[in-house]
Coordinates of C-alpha atoms in Angstrom, one line a residue:
Chain A
M1 CA 0.0 0.0 0.0
Y2 CA 1.5 2.6 0.2
A3 CA -0.2 5.1 -1.9
Q4 CA -2.1 7.7 0.1
M5 CA -3.8 10.9 -1.0
V6 CA -2.8 10.4 -4.6
K7 CA -3.8 13.5 -6.5
S8 CA -5.9 12.9 -9.6
T9 CA -6.9 15.4 -12.2
G10 CA -8.5 17.2 -9.4
K11 CA -11.7 17.8 -11.4
G12 CA -13.7 14.8 -10.3
I13 CA -15.2 12.4 -12.8
K14 CA -15.9 13.6 -16.2
P15 CA -19.6 13.0 -17.1
R16 CA -19.9 10.6 -20.0
E17 CA -21.6 13.2 -22.3
E18 CA -18.5 15.4 -21.9
M19 CA -16.1 12.6 -22.9
S20 CA -14.6 12.4 -26.4
A21 CA -15.3 9.2 -28.4
Q22 CA -11.8 8.0 -27.5
E23 CA -12.4 8.7 -23.8
R24 CA -15.7 6.9 -23.9
A25 CA -14.1 3.8 -25.6
F26 CA -11.4 3.8 -22.9
Q27 CA -14.0 4.0 -20.1
D28 CA -15.9 1.2 -21.7
R29 CA -12.9 -1.0 -21.7
V30 CA -12.2 -0.2 -18.0
D31 CA -15.8 -0.9 -17.2
A32 CA -15.7 -4.3 -19.0
D33 CA -12.6 -5.2 -16.8
E34 CA -10.3 -5.2 -19.8
R35 CA -6.6 -4.5 -19.0
I36 CA -5.1 -1.4 -20.3
E37 CA -1.6 -2.0 -21.7
P38 CA 1.3 0.5 -22.2
R39 CA 0.8 1.0 -25.9
D40 CA -3.0 1.5 -25.6
W41 CA -4.4 5.0 -25.8
M42 CA -5.2 6.4 -22.4
P43 CA -6.4 9.8 -21.0
D44 CA -3.6 12.0 -19.8
G45 CA -5.2 12.2 -16.4
Y46 CA -5.2 8.4 -16.1
R47 CA -1.5 8.3 -17.1
Q48 CA -0.5 11.0 -14.6
N49 CA -2.5 9.6 -11.9
L50 CA -1.0 6.2 -12.3
I51 CA 2.5 7.6 -12.4
R52 CA 1.9 9.3 -9.1
Q53 CA 0.3 6.2 -7.5
I54 CA 2.8 3.6 -8.7
G55 CA 5.7 6.0 -8.1
Q56 CA 4.5 6.6 -4.5
H57 CA 4.1 2.9 -4.0
A58 CA 7.6 2.3 -5.3
H59 CA 9.2 5.0 -3.2
S60 CA 7.4 3.5 -0.1
E61 CA 9.0 0.1 -0.8
I62 CA 12.4 1.7 -1.0
V63 CA 12.1 4.0 2.0
G64 CA 10.4 1.1 3.8
Q65 CA 13.7 -0.7 3.7
L66 CA 15.1 1.7 6.3
P67 CA 13.0 1.1 9.4
E68 CA 13.5 -2.7 9.0
G69 CA 17.1 -2.4 7.9
N70 CA 17.6 -0.6 11.2
W71 CA 17.3 -4.0 12.9
I72 CA 19.1 -6.3 10.5
T73 CA 22.4 -6.0 12.3
R74 CA 20.7 -6.5 15.7
A75 CA 18.4 -9.4 14.8
P76 CA 18.5 -11.8 17.7
T77 CA 19.2 -15.1 16.0
L78 CA 20.8 -16.2 12.7
Q79 CA 17.4 -17.4 11.5
R80 CA 15.7 -14.1 12.3
K81 CA 18.5 -12.2 10.6
M82 CA 18.1 -14.3 7.4
I83 CA 14.3 -13.9 7.4
L84 CA 14.6 -10.1 7.8
L85 CA 17.3 -9.9 5.1
A86 CA 15.1 -11.9 2.7
K87 CA 12.1 -9.6 3.6
V88 CA 14.0 -6.4 3.0
Q89 CA 15.4 -7.8 -0.2
D90 CA 11.9 -8.5 -1.3
E91 CA 10.9 -4.9 -0.6
A92 CA 13.7 -3.6 -2.8
G93 CA 12.5 -6.1 -5.4
H94 CA 9.0 -4.7 -5.2
G95 CA 10.4 -1.3 -5.7
L96 CA 12.1 -2.5 -8.8
Y97 CA 9.0 -4.0 -10.4
L98 CA 7.0 -1.0 -9.5
Y99 CA 9.5 1.4 -11.0
A100 CA 9.5 -0.8 -14.1
A101 CA 5.7 -0.6 -14.2
A102 CA 5.9 3.2 -13.9
E103 CA 8.5 3.3 -16.7
T104 CA 5.9 1.8 -19.1
L105 CA 4.0 5.1 -18.6
G106 CA 6.9 7.1 -20.0
V107 CA 8.7 8.3 -16.9
S108 CA 12.3 7.2 -15.9
R109 CA 13.3 5.7 -12.6
D110 CA 15.9 8.5 -12.2
D111 CA 13.2 11.1 -12.7
L112 CA 11.1 9.5 -10.0
T113 CA 14.0 9.3 -7.7
E114 CA 14.7 13.0 -8.2
D115 CA 11.1 13.7 -7.4
L116 CA 11.3 11.7 -4.2
L117 CA 14.5 13.4 -3.0
S118 CA 13.2 16.9 -3.8
G119 CA 10.0 16.1 -1.9
R120 CA 7.7 16.5 -5.0
M121 CA 6.7 12.9 -4.5
K122 CA 5.7 11.2 -1.3
Y123 CA 6.0 7.8 0.2
S124 CA 3.7 6.2 2.8
S125 CA 3.4 8.1 6.1
I126 CA 4.0 4.9 8.0
F127 CA 7.8 4.8 7.3
N128 CA 8.3 8.0 9.1
Y129 CA 7.8 6.2 12.4
P130 CA 10.8 4.7 14.2
T131 CA 11.5 1.0 14.9
L132 CA 12.7 1.2 18.5
T133 CA 12.7 -2.4 19.7
W134 CA 12.8 -5.9 18.1
A135 CA 9.0 -6.2 18.7
D136 CA 8.6 -3.3 16.2
I137 CA 9.9 -5.6 13.5
G138 CA 7.1 -7.9 14.4
A139 CA 4.6 -5.1 14.5
V140 CA 5.7 -3.8 11.1
G141 CA 5.2 -7.2 9.5
W142 CA 2.0 -7.9 11.3
L143 CA 0.3 -4.5 11.1
V144 CA 2.0 -2.6 8.3
D145 CA 2.3 -5.4 5.9
G146 CA -1.1 -6.5 7.0
A147 CA -2.6 -3.2 6.0
A148 CA -0.6 -3.2 2.8
I149 CA -2.0 -6.6 1.8
M150 CA -5.5 -5.3 2.5
N151 CA -5.0 -2.6 -0.1
Q152 CA -2.9 -4.6 -2.6
V153 CA -5.0 -7.7 -3.0
P154 CA -7.8 -5.8 -4.8
L155 CA -5.1 -3.9 -6.8
Q156 CA -4.3 -7.2 -8.5
R157 CA -7.5 -6.4 -10.5
T158 CA -6.5 -2.8 -11.2
S159 CA -7.1 -1.7 -14.8
Y160 CA -3.5 -1.1 -15.8
G161 CA -1.9 -4.4 -16.8
P162 CA 1.7 -3.9 -15.7
Y163 CA 0.6 -2.6 -12.3
A164 CA -1.9 -5.4 -11.8
R165 CA 0.8 -8.0 -12.7
A166 CA 3.4 -6.5 -10.4
M167 CA 0.8 -6.7 -7.6
V168 CA 0.2 -10.4 -8.1
R169 CA 3.8 -11.1 -7.4
I170 CA 4.1 -8.6 -4.6
C171 CA 1.0 -9.9 -2.8
K172 CA 2.5 -13.4 -2.7
E173 CA 5.6 -12.1 -0.9
E174 CA 3.6 -9.8 1.3
S175 CA 1.7 -12.6 2.9
F176 CA 4.9 -14.3 3.8
H177 CA 6.0 -11.0 5.4
Q178 CA 2.9 -10.7 7.4
R179 CA 3.2 -14.2 8.7
Q180 CA 6.8 -13.7 9.8
G181 CA 5.8 -10.5 11.6
Y182 CA 3.0 -12.2 13.4
D183 CA 5.4 -15.0 14.3
I184 CA 7.8 -12.5 15.9
M185 CA 4.9 -11.0 17.8
M186 CA 3.8 -14.4 19.1
K187 CA 7.3 -15.1 20.4
M188 CA 7.5 -11.7 22.0
A189 CA 4.0 -11.6 23.5
Q190 CA 4.3 -15.1 24.9
G191 CA 8.0 -14.6 26.0
T192 CA 9.4 -13.1 29.1
E193 CA 7.8 -10.1 30.8
A194 CA 10.3 -7.8 29.1
Q195 CA 9.4 -9.2 25.7
H196 CA 5.7 -9.0 26.4
R197 CA 6.2 -5.3 27.3
M198 CA 8.0 -4.7 24.1
A199 CA 5.2 -6.3 22.1
Q200 CA 2.5 -4.2 23.8
D201 CA 4.6 -1.1 23.4
A202 CA 5.0 -1.8 19.7
L203 CA 1.3 -2.3 19.2
N204 CA 0.6 0.9 21.1
R205 CA 2.9 2.9 18.8
F206 CA 2.0 1.3 15.5
W207 CA -1.8 0.9 15.8
Y208 CA -2.9 4.4 14.8
P209 CA -0.1 5.0 12.2
S210 CA -1.3 1.7 10.6
L211 CA -4.9 2.9 10.5
M212 CA -3.6 6.1 8.8
M213 CA -2.0 4.0 6.0
F214 CA -5.4 3.8 4.3
G215 CA -5.6 7.6 4.1
P216 CA -8.4 9.9 5.4
S217 CA -12.0 9.2 4.7
D218 CA -12.7 9.4 1.0
T219 CA -16.3 10.6 1.2
E220 CA -15.1 14.1 0.3
S221 CA -12.3 13.2 -2.1
V222 CA -12.6 14.0 -5.8
H223 CA -9.4 12.1 -6.3
S224 CA -10.8 8.9 -5.0
A225 CA -13.9 9.0 -7.1
Q226 CA -12.0 9.5 -10.4
S227 CA -9.5 6.8 -9.4
M228 CA -12.3 4.4 -8.6
A229 CA -14.0 5.1 -12.0
W230 CA -10.7 4.2 -13.7
K231 CA -10.2 1.2 -11.5
I232 CA -6.9 2.4 -10.3
K233 CA -8.4 2.3 -6.8
I234 CA -10.8 -0.5 -6.1
D235 CA -12.1 0.0 -2.5
T236 CA -12.7 3.0 -0.4
N237 CA -10.2 4.0 2.3
D238 CA -12.9 3.6 5.0
G239 CA -13.9 0.2 3.8
L240 CA -10.4 -1.1 3.8
R241 CA -9.7 0.4 7.2
Q242 CA -12.8 -1.3 8.7
K243 CA -11.7 -4.6 7.1
F244 CA -8.3 -4.2 8.6
V245 CA -9.6 -3.5 12.1
D246 CA -12.0 -6.4 11.9
Q247 CA -9.2 -8.7 10.9
T248 CA -6.6 -7.5 13.3
V249 CA -8.5 -7.1 16.6
P250 CA -9.0 -10.9 17.1
Q251 CA -5.3 -11.4 16.2
A252 CA -4.3 -9.0 19.0
E253 CA -6.6 -10.8 21.4
Y254 CA -5.0 -14.1 20.5
L255 CA -1.6 -12.6 21.3
G256 CA -2.9 -11.4 24.6
L257 CA -2.2 -7.8 23.7
T258 CA -4.5 -4.8 24.1
V259 CA -5.4 -2.6 21.2
P260 CA -4.9 1.0 22.4
D261 CA -8.4 2.2 21.8
E262 CA -11.0 2.6 24.6
N263 CA -13.8 2.9 22.1
L264 CA -13.0 -0.4 20.4
K265 CA -16.2 -2.5 20.6
W266 CA -17.9 -5.2 18.5
N267 CA -21.0 -3.7 17.0
E268 CA -23.5 -6.6 16.6
K269 CA -25.8 -4.5 14.4
R270 CA -23.2 -3.5 11.9
G271 CA -21.3 -6.8 12.1
H272 CA -18.1 -4.8 12.5
Y273 CA -15.9 -3.3 15.2
D274 CA -16.5 0.3 16.2
F275 CA -13.2 2.1 16.6
S276 CA -11.5 5.5 17.1
Q277 CA -10.1 7.4 14.2
P278 CA -6.4 8.2 14.3
D279 CA -5.3 11.7 14.9
W280 CA -5.6 13.1 11.4
D281 CA -3.8 16.3 12.3
E282 CA -0.8 14.1 13.1
F283 CA -1.2 12.4 9.7
F284 CA -1.1 15.7 7.8
D285 CA 1.9 16.8 9.9
V286 CA 3.7 13.7 8.9
L287 CA 2.8 14.3 5.2
R288 CA 4.2 17.8 5.5
G289 CA 7.5 16.4 6.7
N290 CA 7.1 16.7 10.4
G291 CA 6.9 13.0 11.4
P292 CA 9.5 11.6 13.8
C293 CA 11.7 10.2 11.0
N294 CA 11.0 12.2 7.9
T295 CA 14.2 14.1 7.9
D296 CA 16.3 11.1 8.6
R297 CA 14.6 8.9 6.1
L298 CA 14.9 11.3 3.2
G299 CA 18.4 12.2 4.4
A300 CA 19.4 8.5 4.2
R301 CA 18.0 8.2 0.7
R302 CA 19.7 11.4 -0.4
N303 CA 23.0 10.3 1.0
A304 CA 22.7 6.9 -0.8
W305 CA 21.9 8.7 -4.1
E306 CA 24.6 11.4 -3.8
D307 CA 27.4 9.2 -2.3
G308 CA 26.6 6.6 -5.0
A309 CA 26.9 9.0 -7.9
W310 CA 30.5 8.1 -8.5
V311 CA 29.5 4.4 -8.7
R312 CA 26.8 5.0 -11.2
E313 CA 29.0 7.2 -13.3
G314 CA 31.9 4.8 -13.1
L315 CA 29.8 1.8 -14.2
L316 CA 28.3 3.8 -17.0
A317 CA 31.7 5.0 -18.2
H318 CA 33.0 1.4 -18.2
A319 CA 29.9 0.2 -20.2
R320 CA 30.6 2.9 -22.8
K321 CA 34.3 2.0 -23.0
K322 CA 33.4 -1.7 -23.4
A323 CA 30.9 -0.9 -26.1
A324 CA 33.5 1.3 -27.9
R325 CA 36.1 -1.4 -27.7
K326 CA 33.7 -3.9 -29.1
T327 CA 32.8 -1.7 -32.0
A328 CA 36.5 -1.0 -32.7
A329 CA 37.2 -4.7 -32.8
E330 CA 34.5 -5.4 -35.3
Chain B
M1 CA 38.3 -38.3 17.2
A2 CA 41.7 -37.5 18.9
G3 CA 41.8 -34.3 20.9
N4 CA 44.2 -32.5 18.5
D5 CA 42.2 -33.5 15.4
K6 CA 39.1 -32.3 17.1
D7 CA 40.6 -29.0 17.9
A8 CA 41.9 -28.6 14.4
L9 CA 38.5 -29.4 12.9
L10 CA 36.7 -27.1 15.4
N11 CA 39.1 -24.2 14.6
F12 CA 38.6 -24.8 10.9
L13 CA 34.8 -24.7 11.2
L14 CA 34.9 -21.6 13.3
R15 CA 37.1 -19.9 10.7
M16 CA 34.7 -20.7 8.0
G17 CA 31.6 -19.9 10.0
D18 CA 32.9 -16.7 11.7
S19 CA 34.3 -15.3 8.5
A20 CA 31.0 -15.8 6.7
L21 CA 29.1 -14.4 9.7
I22 CA 31.2 -11.2 10.2
L23 CA 31.4 -10.5 6.5
G24 CA 27.7 -11.2 6.1
H25 CA 27.0 -8.7 8.9
R26 CA 29.2 -6.1 7.3
V27 CA 27.5 -6.5 4.0
S28 CA 24.0 -6.3 5.6
E29 CA 24.9 -2.9 6.9
W30 CA 24.4 -1.6 3.4
C31 CA 20.7 -2.4 3.4
G32 CA 18.7 0.6 2.1
H33 CA 21.8 2.7 1.4
S34 CA 23.3 1.4 -1.8
P35 CA 24.1 3.6 -4.8
V36 CA 21.7 1.7 -7.1
L37 CA 18.6 -0.3 -6.3
E38 CA 19.9 -3.4 -8.0
E39 CA 23.0 -3.2 -5.7
D40 CA 20.7 -3.1 -2.6
I41 CA 19.1 -6.3 -3.7
A42 CA 22.4 -8.0 -4.6
L43 CA 24.1 -7.0 -1.4
A44 CA 21.2 -8.2 0.7
N45 CA 21.3 -11.4 -1.3
T46 CA 25.0 -11.8 -0.6
A47 CA 24.6 -11.2 3.1
L48 CA 21.7 -13.7 3.1
D49 CA 23.9 -16.4 1.5
L50 CA 26.7 -15.7 3.9
I51 CA 24.5 -15.9 7.0
G52 CA 23.0 -19.1 5.6
Q53 CA 26.5 -20.6 5.3
T54 CA 27.3 -19.4 8.8
Q55 CA 24.4 -21.4 10.2
L56 CA 25.6 -24.6 8.6
W57 CA 29.3 -24.1 9.6
L58 CA 28.5 -23.1 13.2
E59 CA 26.0 -25.8 13.7
Y60 CA 28.6 -28.3 12.8
A61 CA 31.2 -26.5 14.9
A62 CA 28.9 -26.6 17.9
E63 CA 28.4 -30.4 17.4
I64 CA 32.1 -31.0 17.2
Q65 CA 32.7 -28.8 20.3
G66 CA 30.2 -31.0 22.1
E67 CA 29.3 -28.6 24.9
G68 CA 25.6 -28.4 24.1
N69 CA 25.9 -25.1 22.3
S70 CA 23.8 -24.1 19.3
A71 CA 25.0 -22.1 16.2
D72 CA 23.2 -19.1 17.8
D73 CA 25.1 -19.5 21.1
L74 CA 28.4 -19.5 19.1
A75 CA 27.4 -16.4 17.1
F76 CA 25.8 -14.4 19.8
L77 CA 27.5 -15.3 23.1
R78 CA 31.2 -15.5 22.3
D79 CA 33.4 -12.5 22.9
A80 CA 35.9 -11.1 20.4
W81 CA 38.9 -13.2 21.3
D82 CA 37.0 -16.4 20.6
F83 CA 36.1 -15.3 17.1
R84 CA 38.3 -16.9 14.3
N85 CA 37.3 -14.9 11.3
F86 CA 39.9 -13.4 9.0
L87 CA 40.6 -9.7 9.8
L88 CA 39.6 -8.9 6.2
A89 CA 36.0 -9.7 7.0
E90 CA 35.7 -7.4 10.0
L91 CA 37.1 -4.2 8.4
P92 CA 34.6 -1.5 8.1
N93 CA 32.7 -1.1 4.8
G94 CA 34.1 2.3 3.8
D95 CA 32.7 3.4 0.5
F96 CA 30.9 1.1 -1.9
G97 CA 34.1 0.5 -3.8
R98 CA 35.9 -0.7 -0.7
T99 CA 33.0 -3.0 0.2
M100 CA 33.0 -4.5 -3.3
M101 CA 36.8 -4.9 -3.3
R102 CA 36.7 -6.6 0.0
Q103 CA 33.9 -8.9 -1.3
F104 CA 36.0 -9.7 -4.4
L105 CA 39.1 -10.5 -2.4
F106 CA 37.0 -12.8 -0.2
D107 CA 34.9 -14.3 -3.0
A108 CA 38.1 -15.2 -5.0
W109 CA 39.4 -17.1 -2.0
A110 CA 36.1 -18.8 -1.3
S111 CA 35.6 -19.8 -4.9
I112 CA 39.0 -21.6 -5.0
L113 CA 38.6 -23.2 -1.6
L114 CA 35.0 -24.4 -1.6
P115 CA 35.0 -26.6 -4.6
R116 CA 38.0 -28.4 -3.1
L117 CA 36.2 -28.7 0.3
A118 CA 33.3 -30.2 -1.6
Q119 CA 35.6 -33.2 -2.1
S120 CA 36.5 -33.4 1.7
S121 CA 36.9 -36.7 3.4
D122 CA 34.5 -35.3 6.0
P123 CA 31.0 -35.8 4.5
R124 CA 29.5 -33.0 6.4
V125 CA 32.2 -30.5 5.3
A126 CA 31.8 -31.7 1.8
E127 CA 28.0 -31.2 1.9
I128 CA 28.2 -27.7 3.3
A129 CA 30.9 -26.7 0.9
A130 CA 29.0 -28.0 -2.1
K131 CA 26.1 -25.7 -1.3
A132 CA 28.3 -22.8 -0.5
A133 CA 30.5 -23.2 -3.6
K134 CA 27.6 -22.5 -5.9
E135 CA 26.9 -19.3 -4.0
A136 CA 30.6 -18.3 -4.0
A137 CA 30.9 -18.8 -7.7
Y138 CA 28.0 -16.4 -8.3
H139 CA 29.2 -13.9 -5.8
L140 CA 32.6 -13.9 -7.5
E141 CA 31.1 -13.2 -10.9
R142 CA 29.3 -10.2 -9.5
S143 CA 32.1 -8.8 -7.3
A144 CA 34.7 -9.2 -10.1
D145 CA 32.5 -7.5 -12.6
T146 CA 32.0 -4.6 -10.2
V147 CA 35.7 -4.3 -9.5
V148 CA 36.4 -4.3 -13.2
G149 CA 33.6 -1.8 -14.0
L150 CA 34.6 0.7 -11.3
G151 CA 38.4 0.2 -11.8
D152 CA 38.0 0.8 -15.5
G153 CA 35.3 3.5 -15.1
T154 CA 35.9 7.2 -14.5
A155 CA 39.1 8.7 -13.1
E156 CA 37.4 9.0 -9.7
S157 CA 36.1 5.5 -9.6
H158 CA 39.5 4.2 -10.6
D159 CA 41.2 6.1 -7.9
R160 CA 38.7 5.0 -5.3
M161 CA 39.2 1.3 -6.3
Q162 CA 42.9 1.6 -6.2
A163 CA 42.7 3.1 -2.7
A164 CA 40.5 0.3 -1.7
L165 CA 42.9 -2.3 -3.0
D166 CA 45.8 -0.6 -1.3
Y167 CA 44.0 -0.5 2.0
L168 CA 42.7 -4.1 1.9
Y169 CA 45.6 -6.0 0.2
P170 CA 47.7 -6.3 3.4
Y171 CA 44.8 -8.4 4.9
V172 CA 44.8 -10.9 2.0
G173 CA 47.7 -13.0 3.2
E174 CA 45.9 -14.2 6.3
M175 CA 43.6 -16.4 4.3
F176 CA 46.6 -18.4 3.2
L177 CA 48.5 -18.9 6.5
S178 CA 48.8 -22.5 7.7
D179 CA 49.5 -24.0 11.1
E180 CA 49.9 -27.5 12.5
G181 CA 46.1 -28.0 12.7
D182 CA 45.8 -27.1 9.0
A183 CA 48.6 -29.6 8.2
A184 CA 46.7 -32.3 10.1
L185 CA 43.4 -31.5 8.3
A186 CA 45.3 -31.6 5.0
A187 CA 46.8 -35.0 5.8
A188 CA 43.4 -36.4 6.7
G189 CA 41.9 -35.0 3.5
V190 CA 39.4 -32.8 5.4
A191 CA 40.6 -29.5 3.9
P192 CA 43.4 -28.4 1.7
D193 CA 46.4 -26.6 3.2
P194 CA 45.5 -22.9 2.9
A195 CA 49.0 -22.0 1.6
S196 CA 48.4 -24.4 -1.4
L197 CA 45.7 -22.1 -2.7
R198 CA 47.8 -19.0 -3.1
N199 CA 49.1 -19.5 -6.6
E200 CA 45.7 -20.0 -8.1
Y201 CA 44.4 -17.0 -6.1
D202 CA 47.3 -14.8 -7.3
A203 CA 46.6 -15.7 -10.9
L204 CA 42.9 -14.8 -10.5
L205 CA 43.7 -11.5 -8.8
K206 CA 46.2 -10.6 -11.5
R207 CA 43.8 -11.3 -14.3
V208 CA 40.9 -9.3 -12.7
M209 CA 43.1 -6.4 -11.6
N210 CA 44.6 -6.2 -15.0
E211 CA 41.2 -5.9 -16.6
A212 CA 40.2 -3.4 -13.9
T213 CA 43.4 -1.4 -14.7
L214 CA 44.4 -1.5 -11.1
E215 CA 47.8 -2.2 -9.7
L216 CA 48.4 -4.9 -7.1
P217 CA 50.6 -3.6 -4.3
D218 CA 54.1 -5.1 -4.5
T219 CA 54.2 -6.6 -1.0
R220 CA 53.6 -9.9 0.7
F221 CA 53.2 -8.4 4.1
T222 CA 50.1 -9.5 5.9
H223 CA 48.2 -8.5 9.0
S224 CA 47.0 -11.5 10.9
G225 CA 45.5 -12.5 14.2
G226 CA 41.9 -13.2 13.3
R227 CA 42.2 -16.8 12.2
D228 CA 43.8 -17.8 15.5
G229 CA 42.1 -15.2 17.7
R230 CA 45.5 -13.7 18.8
M231 CA 44.6 -10.1 17.9
H232 CA 41.5 -8.8 16.1
T233 CA 41.1 -5.2 15.0
E234 CA 39.4 -2.7 17.2
H235 CA 36.4 -2.8 14.8
L236 CA 35.2 -6.3 15.8
G237 CA 34.2 -5.3 19.3
H238 CA 31.9 -2.6 18.0
L239 CA 30.3 -5.0 15.5
L240 CA 29.6 -7.5 18.2
C241 CA 28.0 -4.8 20.4
S242 CA 25.3 -4.4 17.8
M243 CA 25.1 -8.0 16.7
Q244 CA 24.9 -9.5 20.1
W245 CA 22.9 -6.8 21.9
L246 CA 19.5 -8.5 22.3
Q247 CA 20.9 -11.9 23.3
R248 CA 23.2 -10.2 25.9
A249 CA 20.6 -7.8 27.2
Y250 CA 17.8 -10.3 27.6
P251 CA 19.5 -13.7 28.3
G252 CA 17.5 -16.8 28.2
S253 CA 14.7 -15.4 25.9
T254 CA 13.3 -17.2 22.9
W255 CA 13.1 -15.1 19.8

């Protein structure tokens, strides 16, 4: 998941009668659940919207390496270290497929990277929260990847072919990630008193930021409506958030942990849990760059990019020399 | 197994396991910070292979030691003086060039040793080595390509790679030192005498450095003290502080 508040054309849905013949034909294909492929005609708004959404998703995978990478060198057993390495490697791989999917829309990975580093493009708010104990690595897998799956499973049916196909692969790996996170939480929650305390503390800190991952209520959002008409977005933010809460609360109970929400209650009539909304002011603060880790996360990515410039230039220069030598030899 | 043979085998297994562990740890420090996304993936993959090898070597080491330890106990509860990794593995990452040069110098050694170990008279050693040899061959292909690419890249990348080679080369010789235990293992067909691998290693280095337009330092001097635990660098203690933190701070927990 990892796409929040993606801006669309900003104009809401175009009524059918205002569409050109080409636009109407396009919408008919989307409505018939046909996949749109890179060489097909598509409205500019659709293309721009997808670039923003896929790009934000890709950036989230890349920045998302940092909070988990923070614990790779301190993982408590060889097995845990291997699992975490494999997981973070998967995230980087997801970033790679997603950048590749975005490239089919006519934007380069380097352009997207520049946009991330300049702050023009965002990544998910969740990665601006710190991982302070080993239990946080469990909570990230359980809650953050759990929320991501909730959003990504429907995106396997998204209208844009390369994005949908990337999602199929990503979803398979994400469910392994979530299971390993829950497994860490189990060990911690059922472990020593200190471990249980770490587990509860991790849930306390990650609960509301996880709810924020779905984005604010979309009842008011023109962006959401257009994205849904184009099948770039399949479910509403509120619908997904409810589904996440309904799924996660019994899991927390099984762990013997308390969800930090006094208003959390099963609502027999609705068949859902009632729950408190996260602090949306905090969410907007994080988006504006004022989360606990924004500066460090972006700084780490900027350093990686800038310190690595000589490497990219060196390898490129070598590839050119090699090609020139080959031509000369022919 | 006679006491001396057992000690020799245990030492050997610890050298293999500890070198993979410490280098794997160093490589994993790059996670999320590499110059290119593909490198992030490749470095994580290398670290993952090395930690996987560690588990196999240290599991066998713990069995030979016979004190009821697990591979995790050996990794997380020994102090620096009990580690038997080569000093090369514990040196800090430096820039990406130094990390890849260190990887190449290690991969070149591993890719020569492991196929031989796959023929070991000790079936367990042979089995572990056969698996690790495939990984080492792949790691070498990648690290050699990167060393060549950056050595023969821009003036800056060339200078950085030469500086990396100059810094790391005095740690290479330790991988080829031999002692009485190595002689006993060689006689028993468990592992080749490390010194016997040097010519092939030198030839490989010469070929790759030549292609990379880098100059091998003209010295046979080597730092040592890792493989026998006599004297590690100051860096190892800091690495262990991070690596062993949870096991030390919360003893007896299950993770």
